[in-house]
Short mmCIF file of C-alpha atoms in Angstrom, two decimals:
data_model
loop_
_atom_site.label_atom_id
_atom_site.label_comp_id
_atom_site.label_asym_id
_atom_site.label_seq_id
_atom_site.Cartn_x
_atom_site.Cartn_y
_atom_site.Cartn_z
CA MET A 1 41.02 128.93 -76.04
CA ASN A 2 43.46 130.80 -78.21
CA SER A 3 47.04 130.26 -77.27
CA THR A 4 49.20 133.32 -77.63
CA VAL A 5 52.72 134.31 -76.89
CA PHE A 6 51.31 135.84 -73.72
CA SER A 7 49.63 132.65 -72.53
CA TYR A 8 52.94 130.85 -73.06
CA PHE A 9 54.87 133.28 -70.90
CA ALA A 10 52.06 133.44 -68.34
CA GLN A 11 52.93 129.84 -67.45
CA SER A 12 56.19 130.89 -65.86
CA LYS A 13 56.24 131.83 -62.20
CA GLU A 14 57.97 135.16 -62.69
CA ILE A 15 55.32 136.52 -65.03
CA SER A 16 52.39 135.35 -62.89
CA ALA A 17 54.07 136.90 -59.87
CA PHE A 18 54.57 140.09 -61.85
CA ILE A 19 50.89 140.14 -62.83
CA ALA A 20 49.87 139.69 -59.20
CA TRP A 21 52.25 142.48 -58.13
CA MET A 22 50.95 144.83 -60.82
CA THR A 23 47.35 144.04 -59.89
CA LYS A 24 48.11 145.00 -56.31
CA LEU A 25 49.91 148.14 -57.43
CA ILE A 26 47.28 149.60 -59.74
CA GLY A 27 44.20 148.20 -58.03
CA PHE A 28 42.53 146.33 -60.90
CA ASP A 29 43.26 143.22 -62.95
CA ALA A 30 46.59 143.82 -64.66
CA THR A 31 46.47 140.76 -66.95
CA SER A 32 45.59 142.76 -70.03
CA LEU A 33 48.20 145.39 -69.27
CA VAL A 34 50.96 142.81 -68.87
CA ALA A 35 49.62 141.06 -71.97
CA PHE A 36 49.94 144.34 -73.86
CA ILE A 37 53.55 144.79 -72.77
CA ILE A 38 54.45 141.22 -73.72
CA PHE A 39 52.64 141.50 -77.03
CA LEU A 40 54.38 144.79 -77.77
CA VAL A 41 57.83 143.36 -77.04
CA ALA A 42 57.09 140.19 -78.98
CA SER A 43 55.71 142.18 -81.93
CA LEU A 44 58.82 144.35 -81.95
CA ILE A 45 60.99 141.23 -81.95
CA VAL A 46 58.98 139.67 -84.79
CA VAL A 47 58.94 142.83 -86.86
CA GLY A 48 62.64 143.41 -86.26
CA ALA A 49 63.52 139.83 -87.11
CA LEU A 50 61.34 139.78 -90.21
CA ALA A 51 62.60 143.15 -91.44
CA THR A 52 66.12 141.75 -91.11
CA ILE A 53 65.07 138.58 -92.89
CA GLY A 54 63.46 140.71 -95.60
CA GLY A 55 66.68 142.71 -95.92
CA LEU A 56 68.80 139.59 -95.95
CA GLY A 57 66.33 138.23 -98.50
CA THR A 58 67.34 140.94 -100.96
CA TYR A 59 70.98 140.10 -100.28
CA ALA A 60 70.33 136.36 -100.65
CA GLU A 61 68.45 136.97 -103.85
CA ARG A 62 71.32 138.90 -105.40
CA LYS A 63 73.94 136.49 -104.14
CA ILE A 64 72.06 133.38 -105.30
CA SER A 65 71.27 134.93 -108.68
CA ALA A 66 74.95 135.80 -109.01
CA ASP A 67 75.89 132.21 -108.23
CA LEU A 68 73.39 130.89 -110.74
CA GLN A 69 74.81 133.19 -113.39
CA ALA A 70 78.48 132.62 -112.45
CA ARG A 71 78.95 136.17 -111.16
CA GLN A 72 80.25 137.56 -107.87
CA GLY A 73 77.23 139.43 -106.62
CA PRO A 74 77.48 142.05 -103.86
CA ASN A 75 80.89 141.68 -102.18
CA ARG A 76 81.99 145.14 -101.04
CA VAL A 77 79.98 146.07 -97.96
CA GLY A 78 80.99 143.95 -95.00
CA PRO A 79 82.25 140.36 -95.18
CA TYR A 80 80.95 138.76 -98.40
CA GLY A 81 78.85 141.88 -98.91
CA ILE A 82 76.41 140.78 -96.23
CA LEU A 83 75.76 144.34 -95.07
CA GLN A 84 74.64 145.32 -98.55
CA PHE A 85 71.01 145.53 -97.44
CA LEU A 86 71.89 148.11 -94.76
CA ALA A 87 73.71 150.20 -97.37
CA ASP A 88 70.69 149.89 -99.64
CA GLY A 89 68.42 151.00 -96.81
CA VAL A 90 70.57 154.04 -96.06
CA LYS A 91 70.62 154.90 -99.75
CA MET A 92 66.85 154.69 -99.97
CA ILE A 93 66.37 156.99 -97.00
CA LEU A 94 68.79 159.52 -98.52
CA LYS A 95 67.17 159.52 -101.96
CA GLU A 96 64.98 162.41 -103.00
CA ASP A 97 61.29 161.71 -102.65
CA ILE A 98 59.50 162.55 -105.90
CA ILE A 99 55.73 162.63 -106.16
CA PRO A 100 54.64 163.14 -109.77
CA ALA A 101 52.74 166.39 -110.28
CA GLN A 102 49.84 164.66 -112.01
CA ALA A 103 49.53 161.88 -109.44
CA ASP A 104 46.64 161.41 -107.08
CA LYS A 105 48.66 162.49 -104.06
CA PHE A 106 46.63 161.01 -101.24
CA THR A 107 46.35 157.55 -102.82
CA PHE A 108 49.97 157.72 -103.94
CA ILE A 109 51.09 158.15 -100.34
CA LEU A 110 48.55 155.66 -99.02
CA ALA A 111 49.52 152.73 -101.28
CA PRO A 112 52.84 151.68 -99.67
CA PHE A 113 51.22 151.99 -96.24
CA LEU A 114 48.50 149.55 -97.30
CA CYS A 115 51.11 147.08 -98.48
CA MET A 116 53.00 147.37 -95.21
CA ILE A 117 49.85 147.04 -93.08
CA GLY A 118 48.68 144.03 -95.08
CA VAL A 119 51.97 142.23 -94.65
CA PHE A 120 52.64 143.18 -91.03
CA ALA A 121 49.12 142.22 -89.93
CA THR A 122 49.63 138.69 -91.28
CA LEU A 123 52.60 138.30 -88.92
CA ALA A 124 50.15 138.06 -86.01
CA VAL A 125 49.27 134.46 -86.88
CA VAL A 126 52.57 133.19 -88.33
CA PRO A 127 53.38 130.15 -86.17
CA PHE A 128 57.07 130.42 -85.32
CA SER A 129 56.68 127.78 -82.61
CA SER A 130 53.86 126.41 -80.48
CA GLY A 131 54.54 129.06 -77.83
CA PHE A 132 55.84 131.88 -79.97
CA ILE A 133 52.88 132.65 -82.17
CA LEU A 134 51.81 136.21 -81.52
CA SER A 135 48.16 135.23 -81.40
CA ASP A 136 46.81 131.85 -82.45
CA LEU A 137 43.39 133.18 -83.47
CA ASN A 138 40.65 130.58 -83.82
CA VAL A 139 40.05 131.93 -87.35
CA GLY A 140 43.79 132.14 -88.00
CA ILE A 141 44.14 131.01 -91.61
CA PHE A 142 40.94 132.78 -92.66
CA TYR A 143 42.23 135.99 -91.13
CA LEU A 144 45.56 135.52 -92.89
CA VAL A 145 43.94 135.04 -96.29
CA GLY A 146 41.75 138.09 -95.74
CA VAL A 147 44.40 140.47 -94.48
CA ALA A 148 46.95 139.44 -97.09
CA SER A 149 44.67 140.71 -99.85
CA LEU A 150 45.27 144.26 -98.61
CA VAL A 151 48.59 143.98 -100.44
CA GLY A 152 46.70 143.63 -103.70
CA VAL A 153 44.82 146.84 -102.94
CA GLY A 154 48.14 148.56 -102.24
CA VAL A 155 49.67 147.34 -105.49
CA PHE A 156 46.67 148.43 -107.53
CA LEU A 157 46.36 151.84 -105.86
CA GLY A 158 50.09 152.39 -106.28
CA GLY A 159 49.83 151.73 -109.98
CA TYR A 160 46.62 153.67 -110.47
CA SER A 161 47.51 156.77 -108.50
CA SER A 162 50.86 157.32 -110.24
CA ASN A 163 49.10 158.41 -113.43
CA SER A 164 51.83 156.89 -115.52
CA LYS A 165 51.12 154.40 -118.27
CA TRP A 166 53.67 151.87 -117.06
CA SER A 167 52.33 152.06 -113.53
CA MET A 168 48.75 151.76 -114.70
CA LEU A 169 49.50 148.63 -116.71
CA GLY A 170 51.47 147.15 -113.83
CA GLY A 171 48.81 147.99 -111.28
CA MET A 172 46.04 146.51 -113.42
CA ARG A 173 48.02 143.36 -114.03
CA GLY A 174 48.92 143.16 -110.35
CA ALA A 175 45.33 143.50 -109.23
CA SER A 176 43.97 140.92 -111.67
CA GLN A 177 46.80 138.52 -110.96
CA ILE A 178 46.61 138.76 -107.19
CA ILE A 179 42.84 138.31 -107.06
CA SER A 180 42.87 135.50 -109.63
CA TYR A 181 45.50 133.44 -107.86
CA GLU A 182 43.81 133.97 -104.53
CA ILE A 183 41.12 131.52 -105.69
CA PRO A 184 43.26 128.37 -106.14
CA ALA A 185 45.31 129.29 -103.06
CA THR A 186 42.22 129.70 -100.88
CA ILE A 187 40.52 126.56 -102.16
CA THR A 188 43.68 124.57 -101.49
CA ILE A 189 43.82 126.01 -97.99
CA ILE A 190 40.20 124.93 -97.50
CA SER A 191 41.10 121.36 -98.45
CA ILE A 192 43.80 121.37 -95.77
CA VAL A 193 41.32 122.84 -93.28
CA LEU A 194 39.11 119.84 -94.10
CA LEU A 195 41.92 117.49 -93.08
CA ALA A 196 42.74 119.34 -89.87
CA GLY A 197 39.24 120.26 -88.75
CA GLY A 198 39.95 123.78 -87.56
CA LEU A 199 40.99 127.21 -88.77
CA SER A 200 43.61 128.14 -86.22
CA LEU A 201 47.23 127.62 -87.20
CA GLY A 202 47.70 125.62 -83.99
CA THR A 203 45.04 123.11 -85.06
CA LEU A 204 46.36 122.96 -88.59
CA ILE A 205 49.86 122.12 -87.40
CA GLY A 206 48.63 120.04 -84.47
CA GLY A 207 47.13 117.51 -86.89
CA GLN A 208 50.57 116.85 -88.30
CA GLY A 209 53.66 115.27 -86.84
CA GLY A 210 57.38 115.84 -86.93
CA LEU A 211 58.22 113.10 -89.38
CA PRO A 212 57.56 113.55 -93.12
CA GLN A 213 54.96 110.78 -93.38
CA GLU A 214 52.86 112.63 -90.80
CA TRP A 215 52.82 115.87 -92.79
CA TYR A 216 49.72 116.88 -94.68
CA ILE A 217 51.60 116.95 -97.97
CA PHE A 218 51.87 113.15 -97.73
CA HIS A 219 48.45 112.69 -96.16
CA ASN A 220 46.78 111.81 -99.43
CA PRO A 221 47.46 112.29 -103.16
CA PHE A 222 45.14 115.30 -103.35
CA ALA A 223 47.01 117.17 -100.65
CA PHE A 224 50.27 116.36 -102.41
CA VAL A 225 49.04 118.02 -105.60
CA GLY A 226 47.52 120.75 -103.44
CA PHE A 227 50.95 121.73 -102.13
CA PHE A 228 52.15 122.55 -105.62
CA VAL A 229 48.93 124.36 -106.47
CA TYR A 230 49.33 126.47 -103.33
CA PHE A 231 52.99 127.14 -103.91
CA ILE A 232 52.46 128.26 -107.52
CA SER A 233 49.55 130.47 -106.46
CA ALA A 234 51.60 131.91 -103.62
CA LEU A 235 54.38 132.80 -106.04
CA ALA A 236 51.85 134.59 -108.23
CA GLU A 237 50.19 136.33 -105.29
CA THR A 238 53.49 137.76 -104.12
CA ASN A 239 54.34 138.90 -107.68
CA ARG A 240 57.40 136.69 -107.80
CA ALA A 241 58.91 135.45 -111.03
CA PRO A 242 57.82 133.70 -113.21
CA PHE A 243 54.68 135.67 -112.36
CA ASP A 244 56.28 139.09 -111.86
CA LEU A 245 54.19 140.68 -114.61
CA PRO A 246 53.15 143.69 -112.49
CA GLU A 247 56.77 144.79 -112.36
CA ALA A 248 58.07 143.16 -115.52
CA GLU A 249 61.20 145.28 -115.96
CA SER A 250 61.77 144.33 -119.59
CA GLU A 251 58.37 145.62 -120.73
CA LEU A 252 56.95 147.91 -118.02
CA VAL A 253 60.17 149.61 -116.76
CA SER A 254 59.30 148.81 -113.16
CA GLY A 255 55.56 148.25 -113.29
CA TYR A 256 53.35 149.55 -110.53
CA HIS A 257 56.18 151.26 -108.64
CA THR A 258 57.74 153.02 -111.63
CA GLU A 259 56.96 156.45 -110.18
CA TYR A 260 57.96 155.57 -106.64
CA SER A 261 61.39 156.63 -105.54
CA GLY A 262 63.49 156.38 -102.43
CA MET A 263 61.94 155.04 -99.27
CA ARG A 264 58.45 154.75 -100.73
CA PHE A 265 59.80 152.22 -103.22
CA GLY A 266 61.74 150.63 -100.37
CA LEU A 267 58.51 150.04 -98.45
CA PHE A 268 57.03 148.15 -101.40
CA ALA A 269 60.19 146.05 -101.69
CA LEU A 270 60.32 145.36 -97.94
CA ALA A 271 56.65 144.37 -97.91
CA GLU A 272 57.21 142.03 -100.85
CA TYR A 273 60.15 140.24 -99.26
CA ILE A 274 58.38 139.84 -95.92
CA GLU A 275 55.29 138.58 -97.72
CA VAL A 276 57.37 135.94 -99.51
CA PHE A 277 58.61 134.79 -96.11
CA VAL A 278 55.05 134.71 -94.75
CA VAL A 279 53.64 132.64 -97.63
CA CYS A 280 56.61 130.26 -97.35
CA GLY A 281 55.90 129.99 -93.63
CA VAL A 282 52.23 129.27 -94.31
CA ALA A 283 53.16 126.64 -96.90
CA ALA A 284 55.48 125.06 -94.33
CA ALA A 285 52.78 125.21 -91.66
CA LEU A 286 50.00 123.79 -93.80
CA PHE A 287 51.86 121.10 -95.67
CA LEU A 288 55.27 120.46 -94.15
CA GLY A 289 54.41 120.08 -90.49
CA GLY A 290 55.24 123.68 -89.53
CA TYR A 291 57.17 123.87 -86.27
CA LYS A 292 56.78 120.19 -85.42
CA VAL A 293 59.97 118.46 -84.34
CA PRO A 294 60.35 114.67 -84.77
CA PHE A 295 59.72 112.40 -81.75
CA ASP A 296 57.83 115.09 -79.80
CA LEU A 297 61.05 116.81 -78.79
CA GLY A 298 59.22 120.12 -79.09
CA THR A 299 57.14 119.61 -75.96
CA GLY A 300 60.30 119.30 -73.89
CA ILE A 301 58.77 116.55 -71.70
CA ILE A 302 61.51 114.14 -72.73
CA PHE A 303 64.20 116.46 -71.36
CA THR A 304 62.50 116.57 -68.00
CA GLU A 305 62.09 112.80 -67.89
CA ARG A 306 65.49 111.71 -69.18
CA LEU A 307 67.74 114.55 -68.06
CA GLY A 308 65.79 115.79 -65.07
CA MET A 309 65.59 119.38 -66.22
CA ASP A 310 63.34 122.06 -64.81
CA PRO A 311 59.99 121.75 -66.70
CA MET A 312 59.93 125.38 -67.82
CA GLN A 313 63.54 125.24 -68.98
CA ALA A 314 62.88 122.00 -70.86
CA LYS A 315 59.88 123.64 -72.48
CA ASN A 316 61.97 126.58 -73.59
CA ILE A 317 64.54 124.25 -75.17
CA GLY A 318 61.67 122.51 -76.96
CA GLN A 319 60.48 125.89 -78.24
CA LEU A 320 63.94 126.64 -79.61
CA LEU A 321 63.95 123.31 -81.45
CA GLU A 322 60.53 124.17 -82.87
CA LEU A 323 61.77 127.58 -84.00
CA GLY A 324 64.65 125.84 -85.74
CA SER A 325 62.31 123.41 -87.44
CA PHE A 326 60.02 126.20 -88.66
CA PHE A 327 62.82 128.38 -89.93
CA THR A 328 64.58 125.49 -91.67
CA LYS A 329 61.47 124.58 -93.63
CA THR A 330 60.50 128.16 -94.38
CA LEU A 331 63.95 129.25 -95.50
CA ALA A 332 64.27 126.14 -97.67
CA LEU A 333 61.06 127.19 -99.43
CA TYR A 334 62.37 130.76 -99.58
CA TYR A 335 65.44 129.45 -101.38
CA VAL A 336 63.20 127.59 -103.85
CA VAL A 337 61.31 130.83 -104.53
CA ILE A 338 64.55 132.64 -105.36
CA TRP A 339 65.82 129.67 -107.36
CA VAL A 340 62.62 129.60 -109.44
CA ARG A 341 62.92 133.31 -110.13
CA TRP A 342 66.33 132.97 -111.73
CA THR A 343 65.51 129.78 -113.61
CA LEU A 344 62.17 130.26 -115.31
CA PRO A 345 61.27 132.89 -117.92
CA ARG A 346 58.31 135.20 -117.34
CA LEU A 347 54.81 134.24 -118.47
CA ARG A 348 52.59 136.28 -120.77
CA VAL A 349 49.41 137.83 -119.37
CA ASP A 350 47.08 135.47 -121.24
CA GLN A 351 49.19 132.46 -120.24
CA LEU A 352 49.03 133.65 -116.65
CA MET A 353 45.25 133.82 -116.71
CA THR A 354 44.95 130.51 -118.53
CA LEU A 355 47.15 128.83 -115.94
CA CYS A 356 45.04 130.22 -113.10
CA TRP A 357 41.52 129.78 -114.38
CA LYS A 358 41.82 126.76 -116.66
CA TYR A 359 44.34 124.69 -114.75
CA LEU A 360 44.91 125.65 -111.13
CA THR A 361 41.32 126.51 -110.17
CA PRO A 362 39.75 123.29 -111.57
CA ILE A 363 42.59 121.25 -110.06
CA ALA A 364 42.11 122.99 -106.71
CA ILE A 365 38.35 122.30 -106.76
CA PHE A 366 39.02 118.69 -107.68
CA ASN A 367 41.51 118.45 -104.81
CA LEU A 368 38.97 119.88 -102.41
CA LEU A 369 36.39 117.28 -103.36
CA GLY A 370 39.08 114.60 -103.34
CA CYS A 371 40.14 115.52 -99.81
CA ALA A 372 36.52 115.56 -98.62
CA VAL A 373 35.83 112.13 -100.13
CA TRP A 374 39.12 110.78 -98.72
CA MET A 375 38.22 112.02 -95.25
CA TYR A 376 34.80 110.40 -95.52
CA ALA A 377 35.96 107.13 -97.06
CA PHE A 378 39.01 106.48 -94.89
CA ASN A 379 37.82 108.19 -91.73
CA GLY A 380 40.55 110.81 -91.86
CA LYS A 381 43.48 108.40 -91.93
CA SER A 382 46.57 109.29 -93.89
CA ILE A 383 47.86 107.12 -96.73
CA TYR A 384 50.84 106.14 -94.57
CA SER A 385 48.74 104.85 -91.69
CA LEU A 386 46.52 102.97 -94.15
CA ILE A 387 49.53 101.20 -95.66
CA PHE A 388 50.91 100.59 -92.17
CA GLU A 389 47.63 99.08 -90.99
CA SER A 390 47.15 96.87 -94.01
CA ALA A 391 50.76 95.70 -93.72
CA ALA A 392 50.18 94.89 -90.05
CA ILE A 393 47.05 92.91 -90.95
CA ALA A 394 48.87 91.11 -93.76
CA THR A 395 51.73 90.00 -91.53
CA GLY A 396 49.29 88.97 -88.84
CA HIS A 397 50.41 91.45 -86.18
CA HIS A 398 46.90 92.73 -85.83
CA MET B 1 41.32 133.21 -69.77
CA SER B 2 37.77 133.04 -71.00
CA SER B 3 37.02 132.56 -74.67
CA LEU B 4 35.54 136.05 -74.81
CA ASN B 5 38.84 137.61 -73.88
CA LEU B 6 39.73 140.19 -76.48
CA ASP B 7 43.42 140.18 -75.51
CA VAL B 8 44.15 137.77 -78.35
CA TYR B 9 43.37 140.48 -80.91
CA MET B 10 45.85 142.87 -79.34
CA PRO B 11 48.83 141.81 -81.51
CA ILE B 12 46.89 142.69 -84.65
CA VAL B 13 46.32 146.25 -83.51
CA ILE B 14 49.93 146.50 -82.34
CA LEU B 15 51.27 145.17 -85.65
CA ILE B 16 49.12 147.55 -87.70
CA GLY B 17 50.40 150.36 -85.50
CA LEU B 18 53.96 149.17 -86.01
CA ALA B 19 53.48 148.99 -89.78
CA ILE B 20 52.33 152.61 -89.85
CA ALA B 21 55.12 153.59 -87.46
CA VAL B 22 57.85 151.86 -89.48
CA ALA B 23 56.61 153.25 -92.80
CA GLY B 24 55.85 156.72 -91.48
CA GLY B 25 58.98 156.83 -89.34
CA SER B 26 61.35 155.96 -92.16
CA LEU B 27 59.68 158.54 -94.40
CA LEU B 28 59.87 161.19 -91.66
CA VAL B 29 63.54 160.52 -90.90
CA GLY B 30 64.25 160.61 -94.60
CA GLY B 31 62.33 163.88 -94.89
CA ILE B 32 64.82 165.59 -92.61
CA ILE B 33 68.02 164.49 -94.34
CA ARG B 34 67.16 163.88 -97.97
CA PRO B 35 67.45 166.57 -100.66
CA HIS B 36 64.37 168.22 -102.09
CA HIS B 37 64.83 170.01 -105.39
CA PRO B 38 61.69 169.47 -107.41
CA ASN B 39 61.45 170.64 -110.98
CA LYS B 40 58.97 170.18 -113.75
CA LEU B 41 60.82 167.43 -115.59
CA LYS B 42 61.35 165.38 -112.45
CA GLU B 43 57.69 165.53 -111.59
CA SER B 44 56.44 164.39 -114.97
CA PRO B 45 55.59 160.70 -115.43
CA TYR B 46 58.48 158.56 -116.63
CA GLU B 47 58.04 157.33 -120.18
CA CYS B 48 61.58 156.42 -121.16
CA GLY B 49 62.45 159.94 -122.22
CA GLU B 50 59.42 160.55 -124.41
CA GLU B 51 57.09 163.45 -123.65
CA PRO B 52 54.04 161.99 -121.92
CA VAL B 53 50.93 162.27 -124.07
CA GLY B 54 47.63 162.42 -122.24
CA SER B 55 46.71 160.93 -118.91
CA ALA B 56 47.08 157.29 -117.92
CA TRP B 57 43.55 157.33 -116.57
CA ALA B 58 41.91 156.24 -119.79
CA ASN B 59 39.51 153.44 -120.65
CA PHE B 60 41.10 150.13 -119.90
CA ASN B 61 40.89 146.60 -121.24
CA ILE B 62 37.49 145.17 -120.26
CA ARG B 63 38.99 141.72 -119.62
CA PHE B 64 40.24 142.88 -116.24
CA TYR B 65 36.72 143.70 -115.08
CA VAL B 66 35.38 140.34 -116.22
CA ILE B 67 38.13 138.64 -114.23
CA ALA B 68 37.20 140.76 -111.21
CA LEU B 69 33.56 139.71 -111.52
CA ILE B 70 34.43 136.01 -111.71
CA PHE B 71 36.79 136.51 -108.78
CA ILE B 72 34.07 137.96 -106.55
CA ILE B 73 31.85 134.93 -107.08
CA PHE B 74 34.62 132.49 -106.30
CA ASP B 75 35.92 134.49 -103.37
CA VAL B 76 32.52 134.63 -101.71
CA GLU B 77 32.21 130.92 -102.37
CA SER B 78 35.52 130.15 -100.69
CA ALA B 79 34.62 132.38 -97.74
CA LEU B 80 31.42 130.36 -97.31
CA MET B 81 33.32 127.08 -97.58
CA PHE B 82 35.58 127.80 -94.62
CA PRO B 83 33.03 127.07 -91.86
CA VAL B 84 31.94 123.82 -93.52
CA ALA B 85 35.54 122.72 -93.90
CA ALA B 86 36.31 123.63 -90.29
CA VAL B 87 33.58 121.40 -88.83
CA PHE B 88 33.91 118.58 -91.38
CA LYS B 89 36.29 116.46 -89.30
CA ARG B 90 34.18 116.68 -86.16
CA PHE B 91 31.00 115.79 -88.07
CA ASN B 92 32.83 112.90 -89.73
CA GLU B 93 33.83 111.51 -86.35
CA ILE B 94 30.23 111.35 -85.14
CA GLY B 95 29.11 109.78 -88.42
CA LEU B 96 27.59 112.81 -90.11
CA GLY B 97 30.36 113.14 -92.68
CA GLY B 98 28.09 112.01 -95.51
CA THR B 99 25.68 114.89 -94.97
CA LEU B 100 28.43 117.44 -95.05
CA LEU B 101 30.07 115.77 -98.03
CA LEU B 102 26.81 116.04 -99.95
CA SER B 103 26.39 119.68 -99.03
CA ILE B 104 29.96 120.47 -100.12
CA LEU B 105 29.35 118.54 -103.32
CA THR B 106 26.14 120.42 -104.12
CA PHE B 107 27.76 123.74 -103.39
CA VAL B 108 30.85 123.04 -105.46
CA LEU B 109 28.82 121.60 -108.35
CA VAL B 110 26.94 124.89 -108.73
CA LEU B 111 30.27 126.64 -108.93
CA VAL B 112 31.69 124.13 -111.36
CA ALA B 113 28.63 124.77 -113.50
CA GLY B 114 29.48 128.47 -113.26
CA ILE B 115 33.09 128.03 -114.29
CA VAL B 116 32.07 125.71 -117.15
CA TYR B 117 29.60 128.36 -118.34
CA CYS B 118 32.29 131.07 -118.23
CA TRP B 119 34.69 128.77 -120.04
CA LYS B 120 32.17 127.99 -122.80
CA LYS B 121 31.30 131.68 -123.18
CA GLY B 122 34.99 132.39 -123.64
CA ASP B 123 35.23 134.65 -120.60
CA LEU B 124 38.29 132.78 -119.39
CA ASP B 125 40.14 133.41 -122.65
CA TRP B 126 42.26 136.50 -122.39
CA VAL B 127 42.23 137.38 -126.08
CA ARG B 128 38.57 136.88 -126.77
CA SER B 129 38.40 139.37 -129.62
CA PHE B 130 40.15 136.93 -131.94
CA ASN B 131 37.23 134.54 -131.61
CA ALA B 132 34.54 137.21 -131.69
CA PRO B 133 34.08 137.60 -135.51
CA GLN B 134 33.17 133.92 -135.85
CA VAL B 135 30.31 134.42 -133.44
CA GLN B 136 29.07 137.52 -135.20
CA THR B 137 28.77 135.84 -138.60
CA GLY B 138 26.00 133.74 -137.13
CA SER B 139 27.27 130.49 -138.66
CA LYS B 140 26.24 127.70 -136.33
CA ASP B 141 28.92 125.20 -137.32
CA LYS B 142 30.52 124.23 -133.98
#
C-alpha cells in the first residue's frame, strides 16, 4: 500500500536475506525491527542533510543578498566563507542562554521545540525520490498540512511567553498570518488533489510526468494560477519576506524571538530554513513534477534494456537521477524565495490581511471550482493533451 | 505488507524523537560550555534601552480574534474537502463526476456566502474602526 524507504530497500536480496537471518536469530518476525533500523538510518540521513541545507541556506541567503546589493558577504571562514554557518552554529552554542525573569518559563522553553517538531515531522513525507521517501503515507499531503501548523503554535507561544511587547506583537502577527495564509494554501492543495485523485505524495507526483507539459502547473489555467497562490501563501506561512511581519526587524526589533538568545534562537532559525526547503519541495512535488525525470529514466528500466545492467543497480541509478531532479527544482524555488526577500519591501499588517482574505482566498476557491469543472468537462485531460488531440484530428492522423 | 501495517508511521515517531533530541542535545551541550552570569538587567524584557512599563500580557487588538474565528470555519471546511477531492477522479472515471461536482459546488457556495457576509460586515477589513462612526450615526445612505 504505502511505499516507504524500507519497502524500497526490502526489494534487494541482501536486505531480504538479512530479514530472514534476523527472524531465525530472534525467533519472531523481524520485518518491523529491520524496518526500524532502516527508518532510523534514513531519518538520520534526511535530518543531517536538511540541517546542512538549512545551514547552507543561511549562507546562501547572506551571499545572494550581498550579490544583490553589490557587497562581498561572508568571505572569511573557509573558501568563499562557505563554513560560515558552522561558525554561526558554534557561536550560538557558546552564547549565554537568557530566560527573561518575567517570562512564562515552561512555554518559553517549549516554543522552539514545537517549531522543531513541526518541521521535522513534515520531513517524513517529503518525496526526495520514488524510493527515498521516508514514508509515503496514504494521507501524505493532509498530514503535511496538519503537522506544519505546529510551527504556528511555536511562533505564537514563543512570542506570548516572552512577556515582552515586541515579542507579543510579533507572536500575534505570526499566529494570525500563519493561520490566515493556511487557507489559500490548503484550498490550492485540494485543487491539485482533485487533479491527482489521491492524497499520498506518490499519487500526486505519479499523475505528472518528467516533461514540463505533463506537470500539474501546466495542466489547466486554474492550476497555473494556483501555483502562484500556493507559492505566495507558502512564503507567508514560513514568515519569509515580503511577509516577515512577525520578525520585522525595522519595527519589532526581532519580533517573536526578541527575547530568545543563543541556541534557542538558533532552533527557531534552523526550523525556519528547513521549513522553507520543505514548502519549496512540496511546491515542486505538487506543481513541477517533483522527482520525475524526463523519458521515464527514473525507473531505470531503460538502463537494463539498453545497457544490460543489473536491475537493482539500474534502479538505484534511476533513484539518483530522481534525487537530482527533485533537488534541482526545489533549490531553484529556494533561490526564488531568497531573491524575493531581497527585492520586495515588506507589507503592512492590513495589506497582508487584505491580500490573504480578499484576493488569495477567493482566487483559491475559484481555482478549486475551476479545477473540478475542468476535470468533469474534459475528463481529466490536461490542456496539452487536448491541444495535441485536436491537432491530430485536424491533420487527419486520428 | 498488509495495508494495516503500522510500520509506515514509524518514521514520524522517529523524526519527532530526533527533533527533540537535536533541540535538547544542542541545548544540553551548550549548557556545559556556555557562560551563565545572570543579572537583573539582562533578565528584563528588551525595550531598546527604555525601562519596561507594565506587562506585555494586556488586552490585545480584537481583530486577531475575528481572524482566528474566520480561520476555524475555513480550516474545518478545507479538512472536509480533502476526502471529496481525493475520490473525485475515481468517481469521474465511472461517470459519477457530476454528483461530486454538485456536492463540492453546494459546499463551497455556502462558504462563499460566508465570506461575502464577512466582507460586507467589514470583518475582513483590518482597520474597521475608521468605518465604524458612519454606522453608528444610523444614516442609511449606502
